[in-house]
Short mmCIF file of C-alpha atoms in Angstrom, two decimals:
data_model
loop_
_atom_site.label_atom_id
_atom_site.label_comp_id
_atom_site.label_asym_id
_atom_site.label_seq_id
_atom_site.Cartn_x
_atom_site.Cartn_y
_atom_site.Cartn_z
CA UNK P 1 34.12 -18.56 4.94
CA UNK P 2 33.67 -16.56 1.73
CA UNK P 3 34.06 -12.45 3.22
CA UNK P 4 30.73 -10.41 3.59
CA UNK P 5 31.00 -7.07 5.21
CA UNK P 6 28.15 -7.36 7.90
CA UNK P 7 27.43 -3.91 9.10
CA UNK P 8 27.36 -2.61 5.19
CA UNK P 9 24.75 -5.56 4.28
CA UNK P 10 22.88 -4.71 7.49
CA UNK P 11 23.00 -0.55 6.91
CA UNK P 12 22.12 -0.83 3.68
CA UNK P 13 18.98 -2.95 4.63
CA UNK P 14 17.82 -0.79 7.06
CA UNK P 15 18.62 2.11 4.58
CA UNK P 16 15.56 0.88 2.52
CA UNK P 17 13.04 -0.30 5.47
CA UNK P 18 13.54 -4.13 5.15
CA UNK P 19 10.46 -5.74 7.68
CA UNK P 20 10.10 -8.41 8.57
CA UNK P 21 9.53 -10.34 4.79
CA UNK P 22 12.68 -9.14 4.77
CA UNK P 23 15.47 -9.59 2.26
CA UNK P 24 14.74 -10.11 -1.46
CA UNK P 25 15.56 -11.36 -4.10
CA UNK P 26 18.42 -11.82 -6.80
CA UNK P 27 21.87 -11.70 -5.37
CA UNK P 28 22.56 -14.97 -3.67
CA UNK P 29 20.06 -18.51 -2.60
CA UNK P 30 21.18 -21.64 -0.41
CA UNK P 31 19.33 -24.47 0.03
CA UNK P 32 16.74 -25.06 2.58
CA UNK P 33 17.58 -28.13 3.63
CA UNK P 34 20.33 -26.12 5.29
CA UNK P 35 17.95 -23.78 7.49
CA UNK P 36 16.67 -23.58 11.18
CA UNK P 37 14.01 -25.50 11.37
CA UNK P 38 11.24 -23.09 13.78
CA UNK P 39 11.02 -23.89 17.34
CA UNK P 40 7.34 -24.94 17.32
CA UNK P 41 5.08 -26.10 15.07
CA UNK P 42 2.11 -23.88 14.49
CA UNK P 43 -0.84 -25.12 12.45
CA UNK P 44 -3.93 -23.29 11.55
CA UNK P 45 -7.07 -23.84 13.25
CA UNK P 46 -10.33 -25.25 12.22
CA UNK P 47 -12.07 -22.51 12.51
CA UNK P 48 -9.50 -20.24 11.51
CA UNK P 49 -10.60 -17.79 8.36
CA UNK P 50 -8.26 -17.16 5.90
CA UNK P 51 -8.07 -14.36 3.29
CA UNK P 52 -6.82 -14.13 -0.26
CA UNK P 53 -6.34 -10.70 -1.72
CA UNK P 54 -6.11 -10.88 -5.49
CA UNK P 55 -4.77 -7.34 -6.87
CA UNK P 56 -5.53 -6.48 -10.17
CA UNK P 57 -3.12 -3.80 -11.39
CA UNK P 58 -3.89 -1.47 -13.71
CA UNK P 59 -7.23 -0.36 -13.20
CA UNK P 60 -9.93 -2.78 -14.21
CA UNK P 61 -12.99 -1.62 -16.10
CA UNK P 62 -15.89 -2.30 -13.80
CA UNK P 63 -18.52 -1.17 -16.49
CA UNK P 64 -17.29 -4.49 -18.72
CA UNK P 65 -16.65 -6.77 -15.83
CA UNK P 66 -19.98 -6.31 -14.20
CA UNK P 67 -22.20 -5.25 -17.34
CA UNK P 68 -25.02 -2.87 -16.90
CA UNK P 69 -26.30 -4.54 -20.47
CA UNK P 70 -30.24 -3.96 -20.03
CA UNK P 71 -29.07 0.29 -19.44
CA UNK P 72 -29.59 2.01 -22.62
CA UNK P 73 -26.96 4.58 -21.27
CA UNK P 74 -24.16 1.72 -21.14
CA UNK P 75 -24.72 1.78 -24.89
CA UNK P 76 -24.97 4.86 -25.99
CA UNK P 77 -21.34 5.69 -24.08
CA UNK P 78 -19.23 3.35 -25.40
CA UNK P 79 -20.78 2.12 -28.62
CA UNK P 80 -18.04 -0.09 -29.78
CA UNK P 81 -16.69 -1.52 -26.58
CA UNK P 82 -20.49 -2.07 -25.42
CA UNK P 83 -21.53 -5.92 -24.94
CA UNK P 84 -25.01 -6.96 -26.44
CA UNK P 85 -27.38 -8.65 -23.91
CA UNK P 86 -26.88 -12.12 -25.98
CA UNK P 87 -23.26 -11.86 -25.29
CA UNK P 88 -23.58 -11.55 -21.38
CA UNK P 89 -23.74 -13.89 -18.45
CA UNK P 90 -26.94 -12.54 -16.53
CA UNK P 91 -26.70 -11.93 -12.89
CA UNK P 92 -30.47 -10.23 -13.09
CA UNK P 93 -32.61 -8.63 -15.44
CA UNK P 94 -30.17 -5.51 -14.99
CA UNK P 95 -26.15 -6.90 -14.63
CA UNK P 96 -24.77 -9.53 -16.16
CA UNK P 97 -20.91 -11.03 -16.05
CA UNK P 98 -18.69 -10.66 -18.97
CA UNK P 99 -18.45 -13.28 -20.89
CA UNK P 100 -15.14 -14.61 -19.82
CA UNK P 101 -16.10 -15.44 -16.43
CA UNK P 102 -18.23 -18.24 -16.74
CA UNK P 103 -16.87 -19.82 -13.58
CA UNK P 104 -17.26 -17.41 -11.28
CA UNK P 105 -21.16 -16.90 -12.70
CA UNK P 106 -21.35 -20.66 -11.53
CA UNK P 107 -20.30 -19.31 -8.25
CA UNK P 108 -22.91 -16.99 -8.04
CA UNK P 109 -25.50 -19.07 -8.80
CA UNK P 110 -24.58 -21.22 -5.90
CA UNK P 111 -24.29 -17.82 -3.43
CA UNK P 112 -20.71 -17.82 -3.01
CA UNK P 113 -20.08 -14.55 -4.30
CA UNK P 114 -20.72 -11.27 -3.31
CA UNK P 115 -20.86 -8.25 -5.88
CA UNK P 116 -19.87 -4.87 -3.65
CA UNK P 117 -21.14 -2.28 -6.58
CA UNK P 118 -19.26 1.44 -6.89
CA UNK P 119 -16.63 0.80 -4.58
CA UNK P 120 -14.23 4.25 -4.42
CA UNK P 121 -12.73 6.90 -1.40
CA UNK P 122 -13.32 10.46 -0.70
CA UNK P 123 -11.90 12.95 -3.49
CA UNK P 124 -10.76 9.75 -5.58
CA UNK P 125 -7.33 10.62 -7.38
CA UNK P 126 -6.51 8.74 -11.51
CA UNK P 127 -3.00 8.41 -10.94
CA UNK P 128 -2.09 4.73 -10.61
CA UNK P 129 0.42 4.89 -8.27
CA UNK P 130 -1.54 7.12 -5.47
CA UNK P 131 -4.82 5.30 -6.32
CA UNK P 132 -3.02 2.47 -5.72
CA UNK P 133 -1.14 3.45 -2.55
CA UNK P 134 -4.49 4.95 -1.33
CA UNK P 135 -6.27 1.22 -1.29
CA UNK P 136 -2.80 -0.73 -0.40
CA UNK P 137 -2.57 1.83 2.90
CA UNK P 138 -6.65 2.52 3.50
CA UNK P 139 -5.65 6.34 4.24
CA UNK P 140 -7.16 8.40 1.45
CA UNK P 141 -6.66 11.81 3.02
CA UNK P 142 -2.67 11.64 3.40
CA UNK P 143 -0.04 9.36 2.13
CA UNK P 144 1.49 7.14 5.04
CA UNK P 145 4.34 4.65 4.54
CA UNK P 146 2.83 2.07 6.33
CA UNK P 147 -0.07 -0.86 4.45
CA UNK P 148 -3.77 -1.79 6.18
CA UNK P 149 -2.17 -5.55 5.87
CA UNK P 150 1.32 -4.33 7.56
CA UNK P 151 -0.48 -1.91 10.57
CA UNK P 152 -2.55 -5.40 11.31
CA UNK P 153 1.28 -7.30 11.90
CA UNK P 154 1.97 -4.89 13.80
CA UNK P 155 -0.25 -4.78 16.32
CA UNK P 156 -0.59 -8.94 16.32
CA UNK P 157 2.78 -9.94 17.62
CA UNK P 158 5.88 -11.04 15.36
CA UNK P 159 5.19 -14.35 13.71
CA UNK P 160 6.78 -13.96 10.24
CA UNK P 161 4.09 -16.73 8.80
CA UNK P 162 0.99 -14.33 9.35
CA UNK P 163 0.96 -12.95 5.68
CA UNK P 164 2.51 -14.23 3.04
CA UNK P 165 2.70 -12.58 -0.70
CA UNK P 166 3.03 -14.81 -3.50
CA UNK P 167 5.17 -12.17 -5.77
CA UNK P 168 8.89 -11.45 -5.93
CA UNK P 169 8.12 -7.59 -5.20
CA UNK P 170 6.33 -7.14 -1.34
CA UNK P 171 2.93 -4.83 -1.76
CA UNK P 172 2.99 -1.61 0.19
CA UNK P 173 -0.38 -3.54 1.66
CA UNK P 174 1.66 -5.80 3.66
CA UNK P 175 4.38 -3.73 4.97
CA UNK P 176 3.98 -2.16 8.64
CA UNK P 177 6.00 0.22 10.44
CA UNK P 178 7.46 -3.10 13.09
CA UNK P 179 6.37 -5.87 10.66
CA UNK P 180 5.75 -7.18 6.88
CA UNK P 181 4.37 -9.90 5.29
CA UNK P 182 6.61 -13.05 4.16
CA UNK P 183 7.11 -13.64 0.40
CA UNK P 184 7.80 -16.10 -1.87
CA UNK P 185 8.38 -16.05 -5.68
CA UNK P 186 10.62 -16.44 -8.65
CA UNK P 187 13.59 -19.47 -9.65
CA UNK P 188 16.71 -19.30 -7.77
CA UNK P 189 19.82 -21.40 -7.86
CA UNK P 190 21.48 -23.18 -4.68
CA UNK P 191 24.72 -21.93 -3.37
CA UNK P 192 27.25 -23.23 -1.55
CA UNK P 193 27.72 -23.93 2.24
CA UNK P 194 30.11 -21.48 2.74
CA UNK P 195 28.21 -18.77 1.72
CA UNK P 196 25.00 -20.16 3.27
CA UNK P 197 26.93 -19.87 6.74
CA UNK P 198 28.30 -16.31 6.09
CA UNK P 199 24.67 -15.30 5.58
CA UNK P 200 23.89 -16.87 8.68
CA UNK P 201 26.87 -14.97 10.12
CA UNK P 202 24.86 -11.63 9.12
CA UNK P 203 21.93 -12.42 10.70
CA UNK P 204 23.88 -13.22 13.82
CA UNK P 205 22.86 -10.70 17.20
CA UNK P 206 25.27 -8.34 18.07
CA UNK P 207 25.23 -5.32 21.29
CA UNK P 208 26.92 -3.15 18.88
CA UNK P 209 24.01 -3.08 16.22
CA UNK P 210 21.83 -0.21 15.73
CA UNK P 211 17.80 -0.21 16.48
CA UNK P 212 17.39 -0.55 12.69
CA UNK P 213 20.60 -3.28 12.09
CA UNK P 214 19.16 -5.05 15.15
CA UNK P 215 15.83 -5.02 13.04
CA UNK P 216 17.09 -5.85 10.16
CA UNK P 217 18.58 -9.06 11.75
CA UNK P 218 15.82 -10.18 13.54
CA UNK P 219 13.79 -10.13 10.21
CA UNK P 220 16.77 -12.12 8.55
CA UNK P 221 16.70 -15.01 10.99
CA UNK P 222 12.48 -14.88 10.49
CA UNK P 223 12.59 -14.92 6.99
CA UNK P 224 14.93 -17.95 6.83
CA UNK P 225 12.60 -19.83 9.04
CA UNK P 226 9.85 -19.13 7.22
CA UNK P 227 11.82 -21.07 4.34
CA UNK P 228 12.70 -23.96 6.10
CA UNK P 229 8.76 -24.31 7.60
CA UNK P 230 7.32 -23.76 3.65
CA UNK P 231 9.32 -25.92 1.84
CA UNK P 232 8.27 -28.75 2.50
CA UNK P 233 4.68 -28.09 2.36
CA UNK P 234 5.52 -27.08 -1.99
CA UNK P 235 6.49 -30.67 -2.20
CA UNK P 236 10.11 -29.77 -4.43
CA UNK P 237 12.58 -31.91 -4.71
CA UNK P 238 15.52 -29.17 -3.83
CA UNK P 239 13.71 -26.12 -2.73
CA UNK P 240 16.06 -23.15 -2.46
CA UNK P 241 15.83 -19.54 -1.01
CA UNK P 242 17.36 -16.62 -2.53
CA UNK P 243 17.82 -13.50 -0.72
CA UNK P 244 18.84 -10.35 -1.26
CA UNK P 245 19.09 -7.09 1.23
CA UNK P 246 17.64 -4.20 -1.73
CA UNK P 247 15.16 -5.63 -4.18
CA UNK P 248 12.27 -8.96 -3.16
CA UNK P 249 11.12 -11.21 -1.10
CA UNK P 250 11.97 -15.49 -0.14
CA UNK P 251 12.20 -16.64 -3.19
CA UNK P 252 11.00 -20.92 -3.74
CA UNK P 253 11.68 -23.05 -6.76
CA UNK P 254 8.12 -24.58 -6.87
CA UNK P 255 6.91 -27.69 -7.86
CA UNK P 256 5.76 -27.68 -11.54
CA UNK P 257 2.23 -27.54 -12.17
CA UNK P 258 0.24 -28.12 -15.32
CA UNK P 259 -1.82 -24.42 -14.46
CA UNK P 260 -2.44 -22.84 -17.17
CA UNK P 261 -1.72 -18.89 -15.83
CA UNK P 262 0.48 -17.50 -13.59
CA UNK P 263 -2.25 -16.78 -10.94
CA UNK P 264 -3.36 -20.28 -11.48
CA UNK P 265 0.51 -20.91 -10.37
CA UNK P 266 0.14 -18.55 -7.52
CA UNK P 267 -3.06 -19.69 -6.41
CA UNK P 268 -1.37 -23.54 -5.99
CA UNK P 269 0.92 -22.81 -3.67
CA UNK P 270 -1.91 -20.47 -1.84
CA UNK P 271 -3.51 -23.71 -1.74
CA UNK P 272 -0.96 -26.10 -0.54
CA UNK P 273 0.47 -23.83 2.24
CA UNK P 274 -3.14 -23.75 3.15
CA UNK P 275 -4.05 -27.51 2.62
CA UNK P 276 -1.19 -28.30 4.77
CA UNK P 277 -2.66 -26.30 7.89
CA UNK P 278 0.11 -23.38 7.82
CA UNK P 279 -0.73 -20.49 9.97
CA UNK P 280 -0.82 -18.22 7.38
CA UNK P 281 -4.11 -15.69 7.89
CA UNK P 282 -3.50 -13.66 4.52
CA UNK P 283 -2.18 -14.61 1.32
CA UNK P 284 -1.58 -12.42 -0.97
CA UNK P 285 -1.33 -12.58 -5.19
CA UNK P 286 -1.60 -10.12 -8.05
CA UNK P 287 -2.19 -9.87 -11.48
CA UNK P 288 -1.50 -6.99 -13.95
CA UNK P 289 -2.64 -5.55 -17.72
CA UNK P 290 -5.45 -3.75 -17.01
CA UNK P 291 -4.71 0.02 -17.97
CA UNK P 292 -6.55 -0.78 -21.28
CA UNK P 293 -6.82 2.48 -23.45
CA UNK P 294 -6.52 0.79 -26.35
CA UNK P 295 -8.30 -2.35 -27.90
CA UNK P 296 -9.69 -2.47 -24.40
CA UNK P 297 -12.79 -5.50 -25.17
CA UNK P 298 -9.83 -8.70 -26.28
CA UNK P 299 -7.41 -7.17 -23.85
CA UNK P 300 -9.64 -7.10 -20.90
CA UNK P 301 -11.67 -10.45 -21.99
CA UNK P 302 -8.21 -12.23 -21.67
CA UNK P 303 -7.30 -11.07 -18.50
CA UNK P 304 -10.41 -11.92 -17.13
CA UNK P 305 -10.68 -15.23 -18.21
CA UNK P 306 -7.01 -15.95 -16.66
CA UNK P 307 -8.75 -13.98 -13.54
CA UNK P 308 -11.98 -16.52 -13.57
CA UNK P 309 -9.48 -19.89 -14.84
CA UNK P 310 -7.53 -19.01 -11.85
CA UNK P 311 -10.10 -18.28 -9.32
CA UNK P 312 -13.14 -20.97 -10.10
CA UNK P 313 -10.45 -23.91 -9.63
CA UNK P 314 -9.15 -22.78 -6.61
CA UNK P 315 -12.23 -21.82 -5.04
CA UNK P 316 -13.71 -25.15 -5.62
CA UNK P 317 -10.68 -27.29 -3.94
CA UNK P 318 -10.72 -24.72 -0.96
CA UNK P 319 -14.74 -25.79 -0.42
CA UNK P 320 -13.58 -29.26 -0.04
CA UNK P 321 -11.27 -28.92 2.20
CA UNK P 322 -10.66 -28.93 5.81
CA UNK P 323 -8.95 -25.41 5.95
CA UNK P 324 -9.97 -24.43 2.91
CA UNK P 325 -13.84 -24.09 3.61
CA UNK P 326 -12.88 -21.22 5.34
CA UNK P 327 -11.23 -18.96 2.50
CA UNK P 328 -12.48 -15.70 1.74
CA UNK P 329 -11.06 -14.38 -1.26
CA UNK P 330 -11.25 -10.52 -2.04
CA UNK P 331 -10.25 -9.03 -5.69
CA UNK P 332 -9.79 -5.44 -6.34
CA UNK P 333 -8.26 -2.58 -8.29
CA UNK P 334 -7.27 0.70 -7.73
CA UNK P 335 -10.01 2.23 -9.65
CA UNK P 336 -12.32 1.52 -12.35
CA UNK P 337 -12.68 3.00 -16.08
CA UNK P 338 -14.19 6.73 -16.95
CA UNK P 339 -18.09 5.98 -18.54
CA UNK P 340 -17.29 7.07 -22.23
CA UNK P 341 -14.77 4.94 -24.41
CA UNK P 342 -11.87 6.65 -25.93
CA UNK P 343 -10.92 7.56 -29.35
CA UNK P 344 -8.57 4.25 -29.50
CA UNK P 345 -11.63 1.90 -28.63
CA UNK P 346 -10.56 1.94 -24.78
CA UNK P 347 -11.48 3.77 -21.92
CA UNK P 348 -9.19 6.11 -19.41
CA UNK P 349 -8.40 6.34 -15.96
CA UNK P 350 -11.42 6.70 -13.79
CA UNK P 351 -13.11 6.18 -10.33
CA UNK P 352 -15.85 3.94 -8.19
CA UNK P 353 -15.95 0.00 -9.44
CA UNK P 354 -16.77 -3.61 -8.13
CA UNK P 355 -15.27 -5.52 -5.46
CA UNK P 356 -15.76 -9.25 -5.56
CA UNK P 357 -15.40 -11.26 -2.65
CA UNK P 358 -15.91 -15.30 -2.96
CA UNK P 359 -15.87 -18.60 -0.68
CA UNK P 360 -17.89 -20.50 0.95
CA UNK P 361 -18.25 -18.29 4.16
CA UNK P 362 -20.13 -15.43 1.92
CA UNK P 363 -23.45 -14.39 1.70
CA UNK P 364 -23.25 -14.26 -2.00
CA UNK P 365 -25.22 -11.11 -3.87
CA UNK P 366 -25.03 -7.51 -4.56
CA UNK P 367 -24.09 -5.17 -2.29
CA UNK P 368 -24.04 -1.26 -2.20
CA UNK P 369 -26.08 0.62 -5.04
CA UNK P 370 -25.24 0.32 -8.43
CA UNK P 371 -23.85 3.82 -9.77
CA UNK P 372 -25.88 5.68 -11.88
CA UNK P 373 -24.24 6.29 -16.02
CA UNK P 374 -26.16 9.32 -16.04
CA UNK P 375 -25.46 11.09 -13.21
CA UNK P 376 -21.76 11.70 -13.48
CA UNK P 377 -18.95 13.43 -11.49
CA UNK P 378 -17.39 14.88 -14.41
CA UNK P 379 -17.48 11.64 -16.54
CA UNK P 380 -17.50 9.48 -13.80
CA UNK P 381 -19.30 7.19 -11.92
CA UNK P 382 -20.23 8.49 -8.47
CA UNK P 383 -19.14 5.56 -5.30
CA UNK P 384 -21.52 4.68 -2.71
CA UNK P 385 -18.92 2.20 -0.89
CA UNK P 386 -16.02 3.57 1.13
CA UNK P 387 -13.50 0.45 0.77
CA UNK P 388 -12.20 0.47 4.14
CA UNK P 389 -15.40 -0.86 5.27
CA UNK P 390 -15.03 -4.06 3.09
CA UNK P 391 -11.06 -4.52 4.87
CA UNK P 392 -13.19 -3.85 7.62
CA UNK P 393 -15.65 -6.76 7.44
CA UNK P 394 -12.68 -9.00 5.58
CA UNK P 395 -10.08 -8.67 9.03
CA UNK P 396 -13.18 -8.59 11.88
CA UNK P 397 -15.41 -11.47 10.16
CA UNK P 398 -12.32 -13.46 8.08
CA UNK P 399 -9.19 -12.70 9.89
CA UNK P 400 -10.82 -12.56 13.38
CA UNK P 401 -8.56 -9.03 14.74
CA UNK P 402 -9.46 -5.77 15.72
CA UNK P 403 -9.93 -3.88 12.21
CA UNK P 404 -9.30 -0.35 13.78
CA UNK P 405 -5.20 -0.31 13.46
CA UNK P 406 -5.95 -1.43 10.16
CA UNK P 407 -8.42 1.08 8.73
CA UNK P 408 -9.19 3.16 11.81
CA UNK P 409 -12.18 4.02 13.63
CA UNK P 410 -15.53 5.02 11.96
CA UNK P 411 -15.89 1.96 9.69
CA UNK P 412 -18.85 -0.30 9.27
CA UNK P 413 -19.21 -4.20 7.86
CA UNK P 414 -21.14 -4.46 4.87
CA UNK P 415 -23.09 -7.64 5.21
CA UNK P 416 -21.38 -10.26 2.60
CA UNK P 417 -19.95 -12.19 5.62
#
């Protein structure tokens, strides 16, 4: 067998917190056909909800994705970046969609989405990264190294196929102090047998381990069964897993597609791991670009027409299908755009902006009160929507568990569900 020092691999994986997604990508793959199958088959119910989180990194501009266009204000702050009434796709006599997102006005049309308007937390911070940790852990008032996703693993038992992120790097969301999410992602290569049985080797129980090695194992052996129950379901013709104890997350070589984005991509296997009745509760997928201070209007239209080309098709072969009716799908950023456009025909960093949340289960329409462009906090738009309350309604109504390790006590549901 080809040498692998065992208590180094497994010290230096609990060194950086490996869960239960475990080890990532990069440094070595083997074949699944060479896995543990699991020891039961689990298949989700028919009733079973199922929610998509779609992250949108960056900090999308809520003032161009859901366009005030009939508010003489909207104009007179960003003058160049503003959209003319002609050019929008009317929600009411007040908000209308940008342009790009013709799909998902379809979808509103026929009540399957919901608009959740000014959507921010208490004392709302522009940095990206705490913004961004402050949604991904739903604890605005201190940092805490544990995700709203992850706290719900942890208090739901140990089944590694609860949450799964589509992404080679695992969101803070779906890490929990016992518990993460699976992943998969990325191209690997397959590797020989004899290294495929020294990593089984490392995984191996031993009385000698430590709490965290013992951990660290226990994820190992969950993460390659996850592998061996997915690939089939991705239909590839020599799936392999790659793994790797410091950097990403099980790692498939999927099935080619003729998608036209890469959240189209992730979005297909969403939908065949869900098609093919896989217990999976939350799915997760994320797409970047929007810190637009410059040349925000073609930057921004882009992204959202990959955001509503990825969506609308998915969305419309979930509502046909068996497990699929049940798919709520939730899209969010960690903070919307200031009010005024920049000098460099952009906008910076700012606070409160939409939440959509589609399928067929919603009560499609606007929720919470559309923020005011001329009464400011200090350039920016005031929330009205704490956003724990939407995880809230998304994990009680969607998920069907307790929301309060999640988000904590003091929350309400909003209505869309």
């Amino acid at each position: 067998m080809v040498e692998v020092n065992r208590r180094r691999f497994l010290l230096a994986s609990a060194g950086v917190g490996v869960g239960a997604a475990g080890l990532l990508t990069g440094v070595v793959g083997c074949g699944t056909s060479d896995l543990p199958r699991p020891g039961e088959a689990r298949t989700l119910g028919d009733n079973d909800g199922v929610l998509v989180i779609v992250t949108l990194y960056g900090g999308n501009d809520g003032l161009s994705t859901v366009i005030p266009y009939a508010d003489t204000a909207y104009q007179d702050a960003r003058p160049d970046l503003a959209y003319a009434p002609s050019e929008v796709l009317p929600l009411d006599a007040q908000l209308g969609l940008n342009p790009a997102m013709s799909g998902l006005s379809q979808l509103w049309s026929e009540h399957q989405l919901a608009i959740v308007r000014g959507v921010s937390y208490p004392k709302p911070d522009r940095s990206h990264f705490r913004s961004m940790d402050i949604w991904q852990t739903a604890s605005p008032k201190e940092p805490v190294s544990t995700g709203w996703i992850g706290r719900w693993l942890d208090a739901t038992g140990d089944d590694p196929m609860r949450a799964i992120n589509i992404g080679a790097v695992l969101p803070l969301m779906a890490v929990g102090e016992k518990q993460a999410a699976s992943a998969l992602a990325g191209d690997s290569s397959p590797i020989s047998t004899e290294v495929s049985e020294s990593l089984t080797a490392l995984g191996a129980a031993d009385p000698h381990d430590t709490p965290a090695m013992s951990a660290v194992c226990s994820a190992y052996r969950s993460t390659r069964a996850f592998g061996a129950a997915v690939s089939p379901v991705l239909g590839t013709a020599a799936p392999t897993v790659s793994i790797d104890p410091l950097a990403g997350g099980l790692t498939f070589t999927a099935a080619a597609t003729n998608a036209p984005n890469p959240l189209s991509d992730r979005l297909n296997v969403v939908s065949k791991c869900i098609k093919a009745g896989l217990p999976t509760r939350v799915y997760m997928v994320a797409l970047g670009g929007f810190d637009t201070h410059a040349d925000e209007r073609p930057t921004q239209q882009h992204l959202l027409e990959v955001l509503d080309r990825g969506l609308t098709p998915f969305l419309r072969d979930m509502s046909t299908d068996r497990h699929g009716k049940n798919v709520v799908v939730m899209v969010y950023s960690e903070f919307g755009r200031r009010v005024g456009a920049n000098a460099s025909h952009g906008t910076d960093h700012g606070t409160a902006g939409p939440v959509f949340v589609a399928g067929v289960p919603v009560k499609g329409g606007f929720y919470g009160e559309e923020p005011s462009l001329t009464d400011l906090d200090d350039g920016d738009l005031k929330g009205s929507i704490d956003f724990r309350d939407i995880y809230h309604e998304v994990l009680s109504k969607t998920v069907g568990a307790d929301p309060e390790p999640a988000v904590g006590t003091g929350r309400t549901d909003i209505g869309f569900l």
